GROMACS .gro file of C-alpha atoms in nm:
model
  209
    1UNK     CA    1  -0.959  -4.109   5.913
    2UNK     CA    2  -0.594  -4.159   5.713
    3UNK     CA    3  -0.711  -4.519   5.681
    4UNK     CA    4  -1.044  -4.430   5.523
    5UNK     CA    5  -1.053  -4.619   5.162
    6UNK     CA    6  -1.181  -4.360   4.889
    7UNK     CA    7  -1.543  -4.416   4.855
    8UNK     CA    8  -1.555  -4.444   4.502
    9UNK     CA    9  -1.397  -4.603   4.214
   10UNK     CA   10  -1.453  -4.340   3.978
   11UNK     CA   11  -1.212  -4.147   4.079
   12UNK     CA   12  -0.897  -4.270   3.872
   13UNK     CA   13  -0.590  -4.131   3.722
   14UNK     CA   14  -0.757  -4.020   3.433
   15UNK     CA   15  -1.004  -3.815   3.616
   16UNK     CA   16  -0.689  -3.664   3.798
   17UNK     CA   17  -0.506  -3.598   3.449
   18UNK     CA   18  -0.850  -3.483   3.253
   19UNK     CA   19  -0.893  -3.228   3.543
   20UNK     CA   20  -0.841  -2.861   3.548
   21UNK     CA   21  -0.581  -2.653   3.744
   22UNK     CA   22  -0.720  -2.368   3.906
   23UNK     CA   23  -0.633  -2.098   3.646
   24UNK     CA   24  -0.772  -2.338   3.335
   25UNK     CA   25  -1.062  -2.363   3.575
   26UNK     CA   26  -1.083  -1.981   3.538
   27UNK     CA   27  -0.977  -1.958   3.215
   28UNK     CA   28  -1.275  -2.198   3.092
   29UNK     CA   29  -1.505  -1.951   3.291
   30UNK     CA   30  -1.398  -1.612   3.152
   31UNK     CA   31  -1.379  -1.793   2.844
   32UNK     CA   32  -1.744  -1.951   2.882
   33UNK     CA   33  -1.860  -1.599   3.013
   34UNK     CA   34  -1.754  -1.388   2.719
   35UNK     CA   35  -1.927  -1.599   2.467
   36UNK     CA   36  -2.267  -1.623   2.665
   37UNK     CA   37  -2.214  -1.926   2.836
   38UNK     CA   38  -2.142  -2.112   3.149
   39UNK     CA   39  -2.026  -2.437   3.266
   40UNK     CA   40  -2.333  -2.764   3.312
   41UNK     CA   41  -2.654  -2.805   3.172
   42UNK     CA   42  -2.836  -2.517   3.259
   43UNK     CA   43  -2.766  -2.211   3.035
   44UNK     CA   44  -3.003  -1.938   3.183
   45UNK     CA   45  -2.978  -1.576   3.150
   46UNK     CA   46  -2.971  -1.658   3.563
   47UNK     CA   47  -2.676  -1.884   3.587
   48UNK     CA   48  -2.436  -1.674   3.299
   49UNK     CA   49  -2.519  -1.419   3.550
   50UNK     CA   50  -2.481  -1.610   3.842
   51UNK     CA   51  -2.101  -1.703   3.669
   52UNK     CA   52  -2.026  -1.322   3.665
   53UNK     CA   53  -2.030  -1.260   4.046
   54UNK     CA   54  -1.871  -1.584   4.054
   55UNK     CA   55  -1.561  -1.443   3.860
   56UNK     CA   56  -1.562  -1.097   4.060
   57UNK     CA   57  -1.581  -1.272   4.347
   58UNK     CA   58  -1.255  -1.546   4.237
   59UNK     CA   59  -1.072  -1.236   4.122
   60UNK     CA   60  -1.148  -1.033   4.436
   61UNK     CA   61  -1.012  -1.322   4.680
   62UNK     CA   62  -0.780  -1.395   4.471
   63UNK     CA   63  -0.625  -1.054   4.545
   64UNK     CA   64  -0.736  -1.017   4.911
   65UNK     CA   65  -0.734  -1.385   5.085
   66UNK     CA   66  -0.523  -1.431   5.379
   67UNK     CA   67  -0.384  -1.739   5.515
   68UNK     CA   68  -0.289  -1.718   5.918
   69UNK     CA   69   0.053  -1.800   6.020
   70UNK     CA   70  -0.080  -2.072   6.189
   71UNK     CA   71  -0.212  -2.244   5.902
   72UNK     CA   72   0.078  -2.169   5.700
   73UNK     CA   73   0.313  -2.355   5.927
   74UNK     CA   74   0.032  -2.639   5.934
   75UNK     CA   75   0.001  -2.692   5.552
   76UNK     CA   76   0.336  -2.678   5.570
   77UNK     CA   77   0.315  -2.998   5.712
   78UNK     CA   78   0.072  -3.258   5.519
   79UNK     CA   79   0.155  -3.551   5.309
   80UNK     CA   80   0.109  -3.573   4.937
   81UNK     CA   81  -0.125  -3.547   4.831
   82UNK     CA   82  -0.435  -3.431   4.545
   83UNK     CA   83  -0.698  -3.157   4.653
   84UNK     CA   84  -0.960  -3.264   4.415
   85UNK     CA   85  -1.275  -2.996   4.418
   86UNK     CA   86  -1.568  -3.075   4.244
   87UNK     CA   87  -1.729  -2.726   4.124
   88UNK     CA   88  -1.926  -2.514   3.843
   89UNK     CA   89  -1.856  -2.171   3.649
   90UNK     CA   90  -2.193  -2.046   3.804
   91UNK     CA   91  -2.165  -2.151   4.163
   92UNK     CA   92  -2.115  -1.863   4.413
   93UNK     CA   93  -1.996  -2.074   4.696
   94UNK     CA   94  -1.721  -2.150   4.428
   95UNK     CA   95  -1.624  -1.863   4.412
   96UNK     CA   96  -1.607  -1.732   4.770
   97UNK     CA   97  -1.424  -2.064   4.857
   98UNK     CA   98  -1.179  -2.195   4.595
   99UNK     CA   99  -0.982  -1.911   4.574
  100UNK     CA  100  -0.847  -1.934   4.991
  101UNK     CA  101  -0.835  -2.328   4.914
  102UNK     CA  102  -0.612  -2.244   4.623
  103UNK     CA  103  -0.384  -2.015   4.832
  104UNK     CA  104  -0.384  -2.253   5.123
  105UNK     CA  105  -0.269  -2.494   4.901
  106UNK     CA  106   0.005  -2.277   4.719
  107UNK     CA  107   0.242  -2.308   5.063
  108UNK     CA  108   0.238  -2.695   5.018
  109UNK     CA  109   0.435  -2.811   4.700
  110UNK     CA  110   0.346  -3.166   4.790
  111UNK     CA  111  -0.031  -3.075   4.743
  112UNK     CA  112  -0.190  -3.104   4.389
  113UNK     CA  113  -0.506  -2.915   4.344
  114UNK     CA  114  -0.758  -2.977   4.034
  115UNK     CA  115  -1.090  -2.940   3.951
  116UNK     CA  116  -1.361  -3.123   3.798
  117UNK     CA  117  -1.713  -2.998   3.686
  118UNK     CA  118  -2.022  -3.154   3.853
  119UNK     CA  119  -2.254  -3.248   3.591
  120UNK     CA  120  -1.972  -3.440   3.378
  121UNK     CA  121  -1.886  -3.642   3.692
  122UNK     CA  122  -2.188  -3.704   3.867
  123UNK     CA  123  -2.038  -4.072   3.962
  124UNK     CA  124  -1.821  -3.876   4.145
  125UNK     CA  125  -2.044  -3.634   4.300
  126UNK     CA  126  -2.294  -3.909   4.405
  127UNK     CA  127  -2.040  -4.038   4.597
  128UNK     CA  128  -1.981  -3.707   4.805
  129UNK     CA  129  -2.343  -3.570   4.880
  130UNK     CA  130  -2.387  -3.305   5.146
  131UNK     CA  131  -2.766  -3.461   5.292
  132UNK     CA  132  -2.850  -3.606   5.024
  133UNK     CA  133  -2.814  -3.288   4.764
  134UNK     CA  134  -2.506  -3.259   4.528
  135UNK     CA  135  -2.409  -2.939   4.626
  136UNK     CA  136  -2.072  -2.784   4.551
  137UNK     CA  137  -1.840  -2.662   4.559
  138UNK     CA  138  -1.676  -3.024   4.707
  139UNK     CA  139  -1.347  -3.081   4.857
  140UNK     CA  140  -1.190  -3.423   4.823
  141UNK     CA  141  -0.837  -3.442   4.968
  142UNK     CA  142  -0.671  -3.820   4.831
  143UNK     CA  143  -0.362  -3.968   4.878
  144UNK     CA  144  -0.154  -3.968   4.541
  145UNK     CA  145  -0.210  -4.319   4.418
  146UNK     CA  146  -0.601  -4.211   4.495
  147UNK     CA  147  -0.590  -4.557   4.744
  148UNK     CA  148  -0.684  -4.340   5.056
  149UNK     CA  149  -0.960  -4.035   5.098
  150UNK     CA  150  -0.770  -3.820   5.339
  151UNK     CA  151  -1.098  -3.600   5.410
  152UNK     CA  152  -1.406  -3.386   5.234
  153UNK     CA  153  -1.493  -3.071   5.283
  154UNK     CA  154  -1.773  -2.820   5.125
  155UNK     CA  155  -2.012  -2.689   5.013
  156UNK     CA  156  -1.947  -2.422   5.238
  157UNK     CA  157  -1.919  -2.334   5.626
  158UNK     CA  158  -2.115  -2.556   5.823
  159UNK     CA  159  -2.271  -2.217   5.983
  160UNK     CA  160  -2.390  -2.134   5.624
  161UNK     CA  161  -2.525  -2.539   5.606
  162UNK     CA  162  -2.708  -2.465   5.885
  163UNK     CA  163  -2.842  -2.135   5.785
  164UNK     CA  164  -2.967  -2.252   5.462
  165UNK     CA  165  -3.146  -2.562   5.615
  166UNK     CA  166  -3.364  -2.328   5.858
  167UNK     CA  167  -3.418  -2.142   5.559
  168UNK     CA  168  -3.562  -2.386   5.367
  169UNK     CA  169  -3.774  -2.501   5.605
  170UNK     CA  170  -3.920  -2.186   5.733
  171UNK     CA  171  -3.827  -1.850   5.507
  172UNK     CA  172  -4.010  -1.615   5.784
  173UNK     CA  173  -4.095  -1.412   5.500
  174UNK     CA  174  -3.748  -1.311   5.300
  175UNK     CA  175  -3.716  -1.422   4.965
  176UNK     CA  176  -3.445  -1.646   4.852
  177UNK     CA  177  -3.257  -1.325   4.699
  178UNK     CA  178  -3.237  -1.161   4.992
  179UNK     CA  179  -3.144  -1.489   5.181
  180UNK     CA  180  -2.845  -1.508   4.864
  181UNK     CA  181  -2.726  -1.125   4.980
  182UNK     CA  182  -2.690  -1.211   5.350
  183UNK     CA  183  -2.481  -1.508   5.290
  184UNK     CA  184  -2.292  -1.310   5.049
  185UNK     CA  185  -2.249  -1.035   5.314
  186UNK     CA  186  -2.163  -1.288   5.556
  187UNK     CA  187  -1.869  -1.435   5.305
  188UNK     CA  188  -1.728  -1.101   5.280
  189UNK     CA  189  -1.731  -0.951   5.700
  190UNK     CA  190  -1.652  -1.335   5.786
  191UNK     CA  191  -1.306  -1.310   5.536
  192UNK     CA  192  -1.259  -1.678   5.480
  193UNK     CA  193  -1.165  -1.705   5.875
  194UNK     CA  194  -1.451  -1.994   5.958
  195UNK     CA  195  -1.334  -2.173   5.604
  196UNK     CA  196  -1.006  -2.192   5.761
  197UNK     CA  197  -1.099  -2.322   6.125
  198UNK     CA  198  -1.295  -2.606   5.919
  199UNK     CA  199  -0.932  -2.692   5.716
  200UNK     CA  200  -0.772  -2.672   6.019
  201UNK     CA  201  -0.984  -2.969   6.178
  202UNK     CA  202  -0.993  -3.155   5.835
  203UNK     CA  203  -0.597  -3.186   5.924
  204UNK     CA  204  -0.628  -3.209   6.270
  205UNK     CA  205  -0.898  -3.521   6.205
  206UNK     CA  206  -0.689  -3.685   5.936
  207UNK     CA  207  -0.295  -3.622   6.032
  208UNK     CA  208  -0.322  -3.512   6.384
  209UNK     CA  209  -0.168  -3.215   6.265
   0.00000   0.00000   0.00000
């Protein structure tokens, strides 16, 4: 897997230096938020309120994520390298994830994370679909001269992949809002711990740490 060549060309050092940090990221979204507005194409009354659980959610993990010892000492570890996470304002995945990523990341000087928004790189998005659908938010750990894709991870949990695949194909009757509140209640009892198992083989797959 440290051997795997990046699977597209898109991703260059001006994507790296055009991209956000995490607290422009949030910046962009309060900023977006307070006029009205969210991040992509689709400006709904639905998405700028989709963006405002995003950012309660952000701030709330922000606050309250933990990172186990374990991992700690593990991050610790890892090569240079750029945590690039491909994302929008309005997704709630987003915002249940990027905020332990973030933290994860913050033991790790060597480890550069930025963000890009989906629908003004969908080169780069094509390149890391999740079955087919370009769902976020997207992981994309590269080596600093962007020669090597380290590993991917996102949109979410695989349990939470899984969940919203039997979903799709057979509701038993719940609507897709209460389908959204029992993944959201699921993100808050499961307290990132299943996010971090999934990090933990990302490393373990890539670095054999």
């Amino acid at each position: 897997m440290l051997e795997q060549v990046t699977k597209t060309q898109a991703i260059t050092a001006d994507t790296i230096a055009g991209a956000m940090t995490y607290q422009e990221y949030k910046d962009l979204a309060d900023r977006l938020f307070a006029q009205g507005k969210t991040t992509g194409e689709n400006q709904s009354q639905a998405y700028i309120d989709y963006t405002r659980i995003a950012i309660q959610r952000m701030r709330k993990w922000d606050k309250i994520a933990k990172v186990s010892d374990r991992m700690v000492e593990k991050v610790k570890k890892l090569p240079p390298q750029i945590w690039l996470i491909i994302t929008e304002a309005w997704c709630g995945d987003a915002g249940q994830n990027i905020p332990y990523i973030y933290k994860l990341a913050e033991f790790n000087p060597k480890i550069q994370v930025r963000l890009i928004l989906r629908d003004e790189n969908l080169d780069i998005m094509d390149a890391h679909l999740t079955n087919g659908a370009r769902s976020i938010p997207k992981l994309v750990a590269l080596s600093p001269g962007l020669q090597r894709e380290f590993f991917t991870w996102g949109p979410k949990p695989q349990y939470l992949i899984e969940k919203h695949r039997d979903f799709k194909e057979n509701p038993q009757g719940k609507t897709f809002k209460e389908f959204i509140e029992e993944v959201h209640l699921w993100y808050a009892k499961d307290k990132n711990q299943t996010l971090e198992k999934e990090m933990e083989a990302c490393f373990e797959n890539a670095f054999g740490i």
